[in-house]
Coordinates of C-alpha atoms in Angstrom, one line a residue:
M1 CA 0.0 0.0 0.0
T2 CA 2.5 2.6 -1.2
D3 CA -0.1 5.4 -1.3
V4 CA -0.5 5.8 2.4
V5 CA 0.5 9.4 2.8
P6 CA 1.4 10.6 6.3
E7 CA 0.8 14.3 5.4
R8 CA -2.1 16.1 7.0
V9 CA -3.1 17.4 3.5
V10 CA -3.2 15.1 0.4
W11 CA -4.8 15.4 -3.0
L12 CA -6.6 12.4 -4.6
D13 CA -6.1 12.9 -8.3
N14 CA -7.6 11.2 -11.4
V15 CA -10.5 9.8 -9.4
L16 CA -13.8 9.0 -11.2
V17 CA -16.6 10.9 -9.4
E18 CA -20.3 10.5 -10.3
T19 CA -22.4 13.7 -10.7
A20 CA -25.8 12.7 -12.0
I21 CA -28.0 10.0 -13.4
I22 CA -29.7 11.2 -16.5
D23 CA -32.5 9.8 -18.7
T24 CA -31.7 9.0 -22.3
E25 CA -33.5 7.3 -25.2
D26 CA -31.7 4.2 -24.2
G27 CA -32.6 4.4 -20.5
A28 CA -30.9 6.0 -17.6
R29 CA -27.2 6.7 -17.7
T30 CA -24.7 7.8 -15.0
E31 CA -22.5 10.7 -15.7
A32 CA -19.0 10.7 -14.1
S33 CA -15.8 12.7 -14.5
P34 CA -12.2 12.3 -13.6
S35 CA -11.7 14.7 -10.8
A36 CA -9.5 15.8 -7.9
I37 CA -10.3 15.9 -4.2
K38 CA -8.3 17.5 -1.4
I39 CA -8.3 15.7 1.9
V40 CA -7.4 17.5 5.1
D41 CA -7.3 15.8 8.5
G42 CA -9.4 12.9 7.3
S43 CA -12.2 14.9 5.7
F44 CA -12.9 16.2 2.2
A45 CA -11.7 19.8 2.0
E46 CA -12.0 20.7 -1.7
I47 CA -13.6 18.9 -4.7
R48 CA -12.7 19.8 -8.3
I49 CA -15.1 18.0 -10.7
G50 CA -13.5 17.4 -14.1
D51 CA -10.2 19.0 -13.0
S52 CA -6.8 17.9 -11.8
A53 CA -5.0 18.4 -8.6
P54 CA -2.7 21.4 -8.3
P55 CA 1.1 20.8 -8.1
S56 CA 1.8 19.2 -4.8
E57 CA 4.1 16.7 -3.2
A58 CA 1.3 14.9 -1.5
I59 CA -0.7 13.5 -4.4
V60 CA -2.3 10.0 -4.6
D61 CA -3.1 8.9 -8.2
A62 CA -6.4 7.0 -8.2
D63 CA -5.7 5.6 -11.6
G64 CA -9.2 6.5 -12.9
L65 CA -10.9 4.3 -10.4
L66 CA -14.5 5.0 -9.2
L67 CA -15.0 6.8 -5.9
L68 CA -17.7 5.1 -3.7
P69 CA -18.5 5.7 0.0
S70 CA -17.1 2.9 2.2
L71 CA -19.5 0.3 3.6
R72 CA -21.1 -0.4 6.9
D73 CA -21.7 -3.9 8.4
T74 CA -24.4 -3.4 11.1
H75 CA -24.6 -6.9 12.3
V76 CA -21.7 -9.2 12.7
H77 CA -20.5 -11.6 15.4
L78 CA -16.7 -11.2 15.9
D79 CA -16.6 -13.3 19.0
K80 CA -17.9 -16.7 18.0
T81 CA -16.6 -17.8 14.7
F82 CA -14.4 -20.5 13.1
Y83 CA -13.0 -17.9 10.6
G84 CA -9.3 -17.3 11.0
G85 CA -8.8 -20.8 12.3
A86 CA -8.9 -24.3 10.7
W87 CA -11.8 -25.0 8.4
R88 CA -14.8 -26.3 10.2
A89 CA -18.3 -26.9 8.9
P90 CA -21.4 -26.9 11.0
V91 CA -22.7 -30.3 12.3
P92 CA -26.3 -30.8 11.1
G93 CA -28.9 -32.0 13.5
R94 CA -27.4 -30.5 16.6
F95 CA -29.4 -27.9 18.6
W96 CA -27.4 -24.8 17.9
L97 CA -27.7 -23.1 21.3
A98 CA -26.5 -26.2 23.1
E99 CA -23.7 -26.5 20.6
E100 CA -22.8 -22.9 21.1
E101 CA -22.6 -23.4 24.9
R102 CA -20.2 -26.2 24.4
L103 CA -17.9 -24.3 22.1
L104 CA -18.1 -20.8 23.6
P105 CA -15.0 -21.3 25.9
E106 CA -12.9 -22.4 22.9
M107 CA -14.2 -19.6 20.6
S108 CA -13.7 -17.0 23.3
E109 CA -10.1 -17.9 23.8
A110 CA -9.6 -17.5 20.0
I111 CA -11.1 -14.0 19.8
P112 CA -7.7 -12.2 19.5
V113 CA -6.9 -14.1 16.3
R114 CA -10.3 -14.8 14.8
S115 CA -11.9 -11.4 15.4
N116 CA -8.9 -9.7 13.8
A117 CA -9.1 -12.1 10.9
I118 CA -12.8 -11.2 10.3
L119 CA -12.1 -7.4 10.6
D120 CA -9.3 -7.8 8.0
L121 CA -11.8 -9.6 5.7
L122 CA -14.5 -7.0 6.2
I123 CA -12.0 -4.1 5.5
S124 CA -10.7 -5.8 2.4
N125 CA -14.3 -6.0 1.1
G126 CA -14.8 -2.3 1.7
T127 CA -16.3 -2.1 5.2
T128 CA -14.9 0.6 7.5
E129 CA -17.7 0.7 10.1
V130 CA -18.9 -2.3 12.1
V131 CA -21.5 -3.1 14.7
A132 CA -20.3 -6.2 16.6
H133 CA -22.7 -8.2 18.7
C134 CA -20.8 -10.0 21.5
N135 CA -22.2 -12.7 23.7
V136 CA -22.9 -11.9 27.4
D137 CA -24.1 -15.1 29.0
H138 CA -23.9 -17.7 31.8
V139 CA -21.0 -19.5 30.1
I140 CA -18.4 -16.8 29.4
G141 CA -19.8 -13.9 31.3
T142 CA -18.5 -10.6 29.9
R143 CA -15.2 -12.0 28.6
N144 CA -16.2 -11.9 24.9
V145 CA -17.1 -8.2 25.2
E146 CA -13.9 -7.4 27.0
R147 CA -11.7 -9.3 24.5
V148 CA -13.4 -7.8 21.4
L149 CA -13.0 -4.3 23.0
E150 CA -9.3 -5.0 23.5
V151 CA -9.0 -6.0 19.8
V152 CA -10.9 -3.0 18.3
R153 CA -9.2 -0.5 20.6
G154 CA -5.9 -1.7 19.2
R155 CA -6.9 -0.9 15.6
G156 CA -7.4 2.4 13.8
D157 CA -8.5 1.0 10.5
V158 CA -12.1 0.3 11.4
G159 CA -14.8 1.9 13.6
T160 CA -16.5 -0.6 15.8
E161 CA -19.6 -0.3 18.0
V162 CA -19.8 -3.2 20.5
V163 CA -23.2 -4.5 21.5
A164 CA -23.6 -6.4 24.8
Y165 CA -25.8 -9.2 23.4
P166 CA -27.6 -11.7 25.7
Q167 CA -27.7 -14.5 23.0
H168 CA -29.0 -17.1 25.6
G169 CA -31.6 -14.8 27.1
L170 CA -31.9 -12.8 30.3
Q171 CA -32.6 -16.0 32.3
D172 CA -35.1 -14.5 34.7
G173 CA -32.9 -11.5 35.3
K174 CA -29.7 -13.4 36.1
I175 CA -27.9 -11.9 33.1
K176 CA -28.8 -8.3 33.8
P177 CA -25.8 -7.7 36.1
L178 CA -23.5 -9.1 33.5
L179 CA -25.0 -6.8 30.9
A180 CA -24.4 -3.9 33.3
Q181 CA -20.8 -5.0 33.7
A182 CA -20.3 -5.2 30.0
L183 CA -21.6 -1.7 29.5
R184 CA -19.3 -0.4 32.2
A185 CA -16.4 -2.2 30.4
G186 CA -17.1 -0.1 27.3
A187 CA -19.9 -1.7 25.2
S188 CA -21.9 1.2 23.8
V189 CA -25.2 -0.7 23.0
V190 CA -27.3 -3.1 25.0
G191 CA -28.9 -5.9 23.1
G192 CA -31.8 -8.2 23.5
L193 CA -33.8 -10.7 21.5
D194 CA -37.3 -12.3 21.1
P195 CA -38.9 -11.1 24.3
G196 CA -41.9 -13.3 23.6
S197 CA -40.6 -16.7 22.4
R198 CA -37.2 -16.7 24.1
E199 CA -37.9 -14.7 27.3
R200 CA -41.6 -15.6 27.7
N201 CA -42.2 -12.1 29.1
V202 CA -42.3 -9.2 26.7
E203 CA -42.8 -6.4 29.3
R204 CA -40.2 -7.6 31.8
T205 CA -37.7 -8.1 29.0
L206 CA -38.2 -4.7 27.5
E207 CA -38.3 -3.0 30.8
T208 CA -34.9 -4.6 31.7
I209 CA -33.2 -3.6 28.4
F210 CA -34.5 0.0 28.4
D211 CA -33.7 0.5 32.1
L212 CA -30.1 -0.5 31.3
A213 CA -30.0 1.8 28.3
V214 CA -31.2 4.8 30.2
E215 CA -29.0 4.1 33.3
Y216 CA -25.8 3.7 31.2
D217 CA -26.8 6.2 28.4
V218 CA -26.3 3.7 25.6
G219 CA -28.2 2.6 22.5
V220 CA -30.5 -0.4 22.1
D221 CA -30.3 -3.2 19.5
L222 CA -33.1 -5.8 19.7
H223 CA -33.3 -8.9 17.5
L224 CA -36.8 -9.8 16.7
H225 CA -37.1 -13.2 14.9
D226 CA -40.6 -14.0 15.9
P227 CA -43.1 -14.1 13.0
G228 CA -46.8 -13.3 12.9
T229 CA -48.9 -11.6 15.5
L230 CA -46.4 -12.2 18.3
G231 CA -43.6 -10.5 16.3
L232 CA -45.8 -7.6 15.4
F233 CA -46.8 -7.2 19.0
E234 CA -43.2 -7.2 20.1
L235 CA -42.4 -4.6 17.4
D236 CA -45.2 -2.3 18.7
R237 CA -44.1 -2.6 22.3
V238 CA -40.4 -1.8 21.4
I239 CA -41.6 1.3 19.7
D240 CA -43.7 2.2 22.7
Y241 CA -40.7 1.7 25.0
T242 CA -38.5 3.8 22.7
I243 CA -40.8 6.7 22.8
D244 CA -41.5 6.5 26.5
A245 CA -37.8 6.4 27.3
G246 CA -37.1 9.4 25.0
W247 CA -34.7 7.1 23.1
Q248 CA -35.7 8.1 19.6
G249 CA -32.8 7.8 17.2
R250 CA -31.0 5.4 19.5
V251 CA -32.8 2.1 18.9
S252 CA -32.3 -0.4 16.1
L253 CA -34.0 -3.6 15.3
S254 CA -32.3 -6.6 13.6
N255 CA -34.4 -8.9 11.5
A256 CA -38.0 -7.7 12.4
N257 CA -39.1 -10.9 10.7
A258 CA -42.8 -10.4 11.4
L259 CA -42.9 -7.8 8.7
A260 CA -41.7 -10.3 6.1
N261 CA -45.2 -11.8 5.7
A262 CA -47.4 -8.9 6.9
D263 CA -50.0 -7.4 4.7
P264 CA -49.3 -4.0 3.1
G265 CA -51.5 -2.1 5.5
T266 CA -49.8 -3.6 8.5
V267 CA -46.4 -2.8 7.0
A268 CA -47.3 0.8 6.2
A269 CA -48.6 1.3 9.8
A270 CA -45.4 -0.2 11.3
A271 CA -43.2 1.7 9.0
E272 CA -44.8 5.0 9.9
R273 CA -44.4 4.3 13.7
L274 CA -40.7 3.2 13.2
A275 CA -40.0 6.4 11.2
D276 CA -41.7 8.6 13.8
A277 CA -39.5 7.0 16.5
R278 CA -36.4 7.3 14.3
M279 CA -35.7 3.6 14.7
A280 CA -33.3 1.8 12.3
V281 CA -33.8 -1.7 11.0
G282 CA -31.0 -4.0 10.0
T283 CA -31.3 -7.2 8.0
T284 CA -29.2 -9.9 6.3
M285 CA -29.9 -11.2 2.8
A286 CA -29.7 -15.0 2.8
V287 CA -30.8 -17.5 0.2
G288 CA -34.1 -18.9 1.4
G289 CA -34.4 -16.6 4.5
P290 CA -37.2 -14.2 5.3
V291 CA -37.1 -10.9 3.5
I292 CA -38.5 -7.9 5.1
P293 CA -40.3 -5.2 3.0
I294 CA -37.2 -3.0 2.6
P295 CA -38.7 -0.7 -0.2
A296 CA -41.7 0.1 1.9
L297 CA -39.7 0.8 5.1
S298 CA -37.2 3.0 3.2
A299 CA -39.9 4.9 1.4
A300 CA -41.5 5.7 4.8
G301 CA -38.2 7.1 6.0
V302 CA -36.9 4.2 8.0
A303 CA -33.1 3.8 7.8
V304 CA -32.5 0.2 6.7
S305 CA -29.0 -1.4 6.7
L306 CA -27.3 -4.7 5.9
G307 CA -25.2 -7.0 8.0
S308 CA -23.2 -10.1 7.6
D309 CA -24.5 -11.8 10.8
S310 CA -22.7 -15.1 10.9
I311 CA -19.4 -15.7 9.2
T312 CA -18.3 -19.4 9.2
D313 CA -19.7 -20.5 12.6
I314 CA -21.9 -23.2 14.1
L315 CA -24.9 -22.0 12.1
T316 CA -23.5 -21.5 8.6
P317 CA -20.3 -21.9 6.6
F318 CA -21.4 -19.4 3.9
G319 CA -20.9 -15.9 5.3
Q320 CA -18.5 -13.9 3.1
G321 CA -18.2 -10.7 5.1
D322 CA -19.0 -8.7 2.0
I323 CA -21.7 -6.0 2.2
L324 CA -21.5 -5.2 -1.5
E325 CA -22.5 -8.9 -2.0
Q326 CA -25.4 -8.2 0.3
V327 CA -26.5 -5.2 -1.8
W328 CA -26.1 -7.3 -4.9
M329 CA -28.5 -10.0 -3.4
L330 CA -30.9 -7.3 -2.3
A331 CA -31.1 -5.7 -5.7
Q332 CA -31.8 -9.1 -7.3
R333 CA -34.4 -10.0 -4.6
F334 CA -36.5 -6.9 -5.4
G335 CA -35.8 -6.8 -9.1
W336 CA -33.8 -3.6 -9.1
S337 CA -32.0 -4.2 -12.4
D338 CA -32.1 -0.7 -14.1
E339 CA -29.4 1.9 -13.8
R340 CA -31.2 4.2 -11.3
R341 CA -32.4 1.6 -8.9
L342 CA -29.1 -0.3 -8.9
A343 CA -27.3 2.9 -8.0
Q344 CA -29.8 3.7 -5.3
S345 CA -29.4 0.2 -3.7
L346 CA -26.0 1.1 -2.4
L347 CA -27.8 3.2 0.2
F348 CA -28.5 0.1 2.2
G349 CA -24.8 -0.9 2.3
A350 CA -23.2 2.5 2.7
G351 CA -25.8 4.7 4.4
E352 CA -26.5 8.3 3.6
P353 CA -23.4 9.1 1.6
A354 CA -24.8 6.7 -1.1
R355 CA -28.2 8.5 -1.3
W356 CA -29.2 9.9 -4.7
S357 CA -31.8 12.8 -4.8
V358 CA -35.1 12.4 -6.6
D359 CA -33.7 14.4 -9.6
G360 CA -30.7 12.1 -9.9
R361 CA -28.1 14.2 -8.2
R362 CA -25.7 13.1 -5.5
A363 CA -24.6 15.2 -2.6
W364 CA -21.6 13.0 -1.8
P365 CA -18.8 13.7 -1.7
S366 CA -19.2 17.2 -0.2
V367 CA -16.7 19.4 1.6
G368 CA -16.7 18.5 5.3
D369 CA -17.6 14.8 4.8
R370 CA -15.4 12.2 6.3
A371 CA -13.0 10.8 3.7
S372 CA -14.0 7.2 4.1
F373 CA -14.3 5.7 0.7
L374 CA -13.5 2.9 -1.8
L375 CA -11.7 3.0 -5.1
V376 CA -13.5 0.5 -7.3
R377 CA -12.8 -0.8 -10.8
A378 CA -16.2 0.2 -12.3
S379 CA -17.6 3.1 -14.4
C380 CA -20.5 3.8 -12.0
T381 CA -22.3 2.6 -8.9
A382 CA -24.8 0.6 -10.9
E383 CA -22.0 -1.4 -12.5
A384 CA -20.2 -1.8 -9.1
V385 CA -23.4 -3.3 -7.6
A386 CA -24.4 -5.5 -10.5
R387 CA -20.9 -6.9 -11.0
R388 CA -19.7 -6.7 -7.4
S389 CA -16.7 -4.9 -8.8
S390 CA -13.2 -5.3 -7.3
R391 CA -12.5 -2.9 -4.4
E392 CA -9.0 -1.9 -5.3
R393 CA -8.3 0.4 -2.4
V394 CA -10.1 1.2 0.9
F395 CA -9.7 4.4 2.9
R396 CA -10.9 5.4 6.3
R397 CA -10.8 9.0 7.3
G398 CA -8.2 9.8 4.6
V399 CA -5.9 6.9 5.4
R400 CA -5.6 3.8 3.2
V401 CA -6.5 0.7 5.2
S402 CA -6.6 -2.0 2.4

């Protein structure tokens, strides 16, 4: 990586920057120009569309590669994986929670090696921001949280938010003190899951989670796998608790599977409530898995993101740690095959920097934005998504990390 420039000021030259998507007789087409961008202290300071960098000693030649915002993985388990160790496939027919309990001590000891290996994989695929869900349970206590925190604090190439996640349930309140301990250790989000089917007490579970969130001033990340009316009831109650706690904008849902088979009216009502509470929803695209109504949620103003979830663990050997692949699967699932919708689909993998306006303009990159970006071998976003184009270089806050 010879273009890691230590100077505080650097110019990125000969970089392909998209400016608009226009309609033509042959369909929509993306306009892009070789450009120059000045980076100061990790942020974009000047953008010269269709121009070159001024004479400077600190110039990085982008070789005509396409500029895209870096990716976010909002659901990944760094603490319980086989990745980074010897190949190991799941064993069919075993109850996965019992299998996890058996293997947790071994996987916990391997965190320094395996979590670093996963982070290296994610970064190489273009991800620079990660939400890591770490077990807090009766087997390993808070050790997984503490070990993952130690790993991520030793790295400057990726931003990581750590969730204290009670994968095996709150166990009638026995895990609450451990969650509190994990939050004191540095986890910035408290997690929870399936307050109906797993915990058997929706109100007590949500009261526990939100009490911890308010006491320690942290976010909330709840995984809702339950389908049907139970899942919809849980969803409504999470929204209620969010509003009652004043936690708008600080709560996210992973999965929200009950919305996958809900009728359009139910989806619209739920989406409106989620948007009003400024709650985010994360999901994972998996072959054969439930697919939530992402277009309807996004149209209502709900921030929807993608995550890898499991990467080579006791549940699946298929995780690739590639959010661009997740976007590719998403576009196929909803039939987004035209230029405009392919380009717009990157929003779910990169967040707001990837948003296109209704008139086909793009605000990113703008002066003041963080310089976290990819250089991709493609002519436009639509091509990058459709072909899962090679991510040649990855930068975070102005520094090349892959």
